[in-house]
C-alpha positions as CSV (number, residue, x, y, z in Angstrom):
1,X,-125.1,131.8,122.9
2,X,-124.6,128.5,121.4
3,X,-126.9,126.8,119.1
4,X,-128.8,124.1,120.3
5,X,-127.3,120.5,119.4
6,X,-129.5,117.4,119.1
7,X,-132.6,117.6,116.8
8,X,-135.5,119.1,117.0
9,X,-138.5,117.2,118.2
10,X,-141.3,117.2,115.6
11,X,-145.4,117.6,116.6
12,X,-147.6,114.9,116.7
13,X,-150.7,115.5,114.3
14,X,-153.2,115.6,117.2
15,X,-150.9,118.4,118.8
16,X,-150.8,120.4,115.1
17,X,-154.2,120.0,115.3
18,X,-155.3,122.1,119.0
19,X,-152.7,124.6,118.0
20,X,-154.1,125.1,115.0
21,X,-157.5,125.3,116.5
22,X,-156.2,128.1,119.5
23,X,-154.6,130.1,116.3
24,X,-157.5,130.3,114.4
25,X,-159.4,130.6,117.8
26,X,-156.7,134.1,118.5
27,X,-157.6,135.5,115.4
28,X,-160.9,135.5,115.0
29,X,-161.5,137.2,118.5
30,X,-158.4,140.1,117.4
31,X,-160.7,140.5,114.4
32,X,-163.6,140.8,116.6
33,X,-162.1,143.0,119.3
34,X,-160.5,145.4,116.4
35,X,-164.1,145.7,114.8
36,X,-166.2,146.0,118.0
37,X,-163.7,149.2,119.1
38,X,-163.9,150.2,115.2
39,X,-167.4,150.7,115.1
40,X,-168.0,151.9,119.1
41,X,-165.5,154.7,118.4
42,X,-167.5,156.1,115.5
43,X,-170.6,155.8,116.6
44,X,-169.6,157.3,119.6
45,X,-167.9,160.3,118.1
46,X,-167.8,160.3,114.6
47,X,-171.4,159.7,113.8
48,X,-172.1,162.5,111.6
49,X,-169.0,161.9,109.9
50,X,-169.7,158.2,109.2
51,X,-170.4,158.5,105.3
52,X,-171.0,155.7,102.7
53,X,-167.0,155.6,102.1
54,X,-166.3,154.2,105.8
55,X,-169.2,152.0,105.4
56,X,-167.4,150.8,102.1
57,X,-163.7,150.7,104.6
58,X,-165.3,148.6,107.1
59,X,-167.3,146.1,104.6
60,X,-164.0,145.8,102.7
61,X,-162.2,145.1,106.1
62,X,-164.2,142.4,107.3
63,X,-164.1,140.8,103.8
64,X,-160.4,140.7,104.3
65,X,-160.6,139.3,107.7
66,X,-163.2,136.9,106.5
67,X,-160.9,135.7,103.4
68,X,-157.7,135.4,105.9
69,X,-159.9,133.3,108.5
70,X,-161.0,130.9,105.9
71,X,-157.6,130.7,104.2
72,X,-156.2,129.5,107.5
73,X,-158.9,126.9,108.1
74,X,-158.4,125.5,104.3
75,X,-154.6,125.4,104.9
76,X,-154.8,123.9,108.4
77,X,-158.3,121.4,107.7
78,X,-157.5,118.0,109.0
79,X,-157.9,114.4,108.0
80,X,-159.7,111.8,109.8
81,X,-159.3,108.2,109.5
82,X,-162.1,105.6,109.0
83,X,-161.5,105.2,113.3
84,X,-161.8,108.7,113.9
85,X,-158.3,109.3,114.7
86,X,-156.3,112.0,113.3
87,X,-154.3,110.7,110.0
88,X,-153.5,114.2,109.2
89,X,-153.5,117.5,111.3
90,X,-153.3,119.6,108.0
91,X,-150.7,122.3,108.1
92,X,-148.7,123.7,110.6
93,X,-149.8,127.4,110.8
94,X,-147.4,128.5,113.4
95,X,-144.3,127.2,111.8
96,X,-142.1,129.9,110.3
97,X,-141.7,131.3,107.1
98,X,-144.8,129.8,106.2
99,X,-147.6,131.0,104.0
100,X,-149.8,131.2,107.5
101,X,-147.2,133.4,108.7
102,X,-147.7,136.7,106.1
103,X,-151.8,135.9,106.3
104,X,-151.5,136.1,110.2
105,X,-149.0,139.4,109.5
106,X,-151.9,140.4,107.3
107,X,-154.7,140.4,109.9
108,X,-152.4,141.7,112.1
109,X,-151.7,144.6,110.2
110,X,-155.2,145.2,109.1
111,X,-156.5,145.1,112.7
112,X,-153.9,147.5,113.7
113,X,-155.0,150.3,110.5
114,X,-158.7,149.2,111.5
115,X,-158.5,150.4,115.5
């Protein structure tokens, strides 16, 4: 297959910024879903096995999440102008081989030990 000629187009800021928004948005309900089946699954059946250390495991999870979350709303906070409009939609986070990209591989991989 042959590369594409021409450049690439480039995103306005107002676009960065919903896609930004939706990414954030995808996150935060795969950390939800992954904690909501976490916890229904032992109290369900493992109840009487659900010590102080898996209390400790799931506090220490959601920490995580809770770190990554806001790491990706720092990185991707936006920049209004006097008018309102968007000067600057902050950082792509779905570009690759970004930063965003191993903290999205991060909550990925924690949601995936976590279910």
């Amino acid at each position: 297959m042959a590369p594409p000629k021409g450049k690439q187009g480039t995103k306005g800021n107002k676009q960065i910024l919903e896609e930004n928004k939706q990414t954030v948005k995808f996150y935060v309900f795969m950390e939800f879903g992954a904690t909501v089946f976490n916890l229904g699954c032992n109290v369900l059946f493992n109840w009487d096995d659900f010590t102080t250390a898996r209390w400790f495991w799931l506090v220490f999870t959601l920490a995580v999440y809770f770190g990554c979350i806001q790491f990706l709303l720092y990185m991707s906070k936006p920049k209004f102008g006097e008018d309102g409009k968007v000067t600057d939609g902050g950082l792509d986070l779905n570009m690759e081989a970004g930063v965003a990209e191993h903290v999205k591989d991060l909550i990925i991989q924690i949601g995936r030990a976590h279910v």
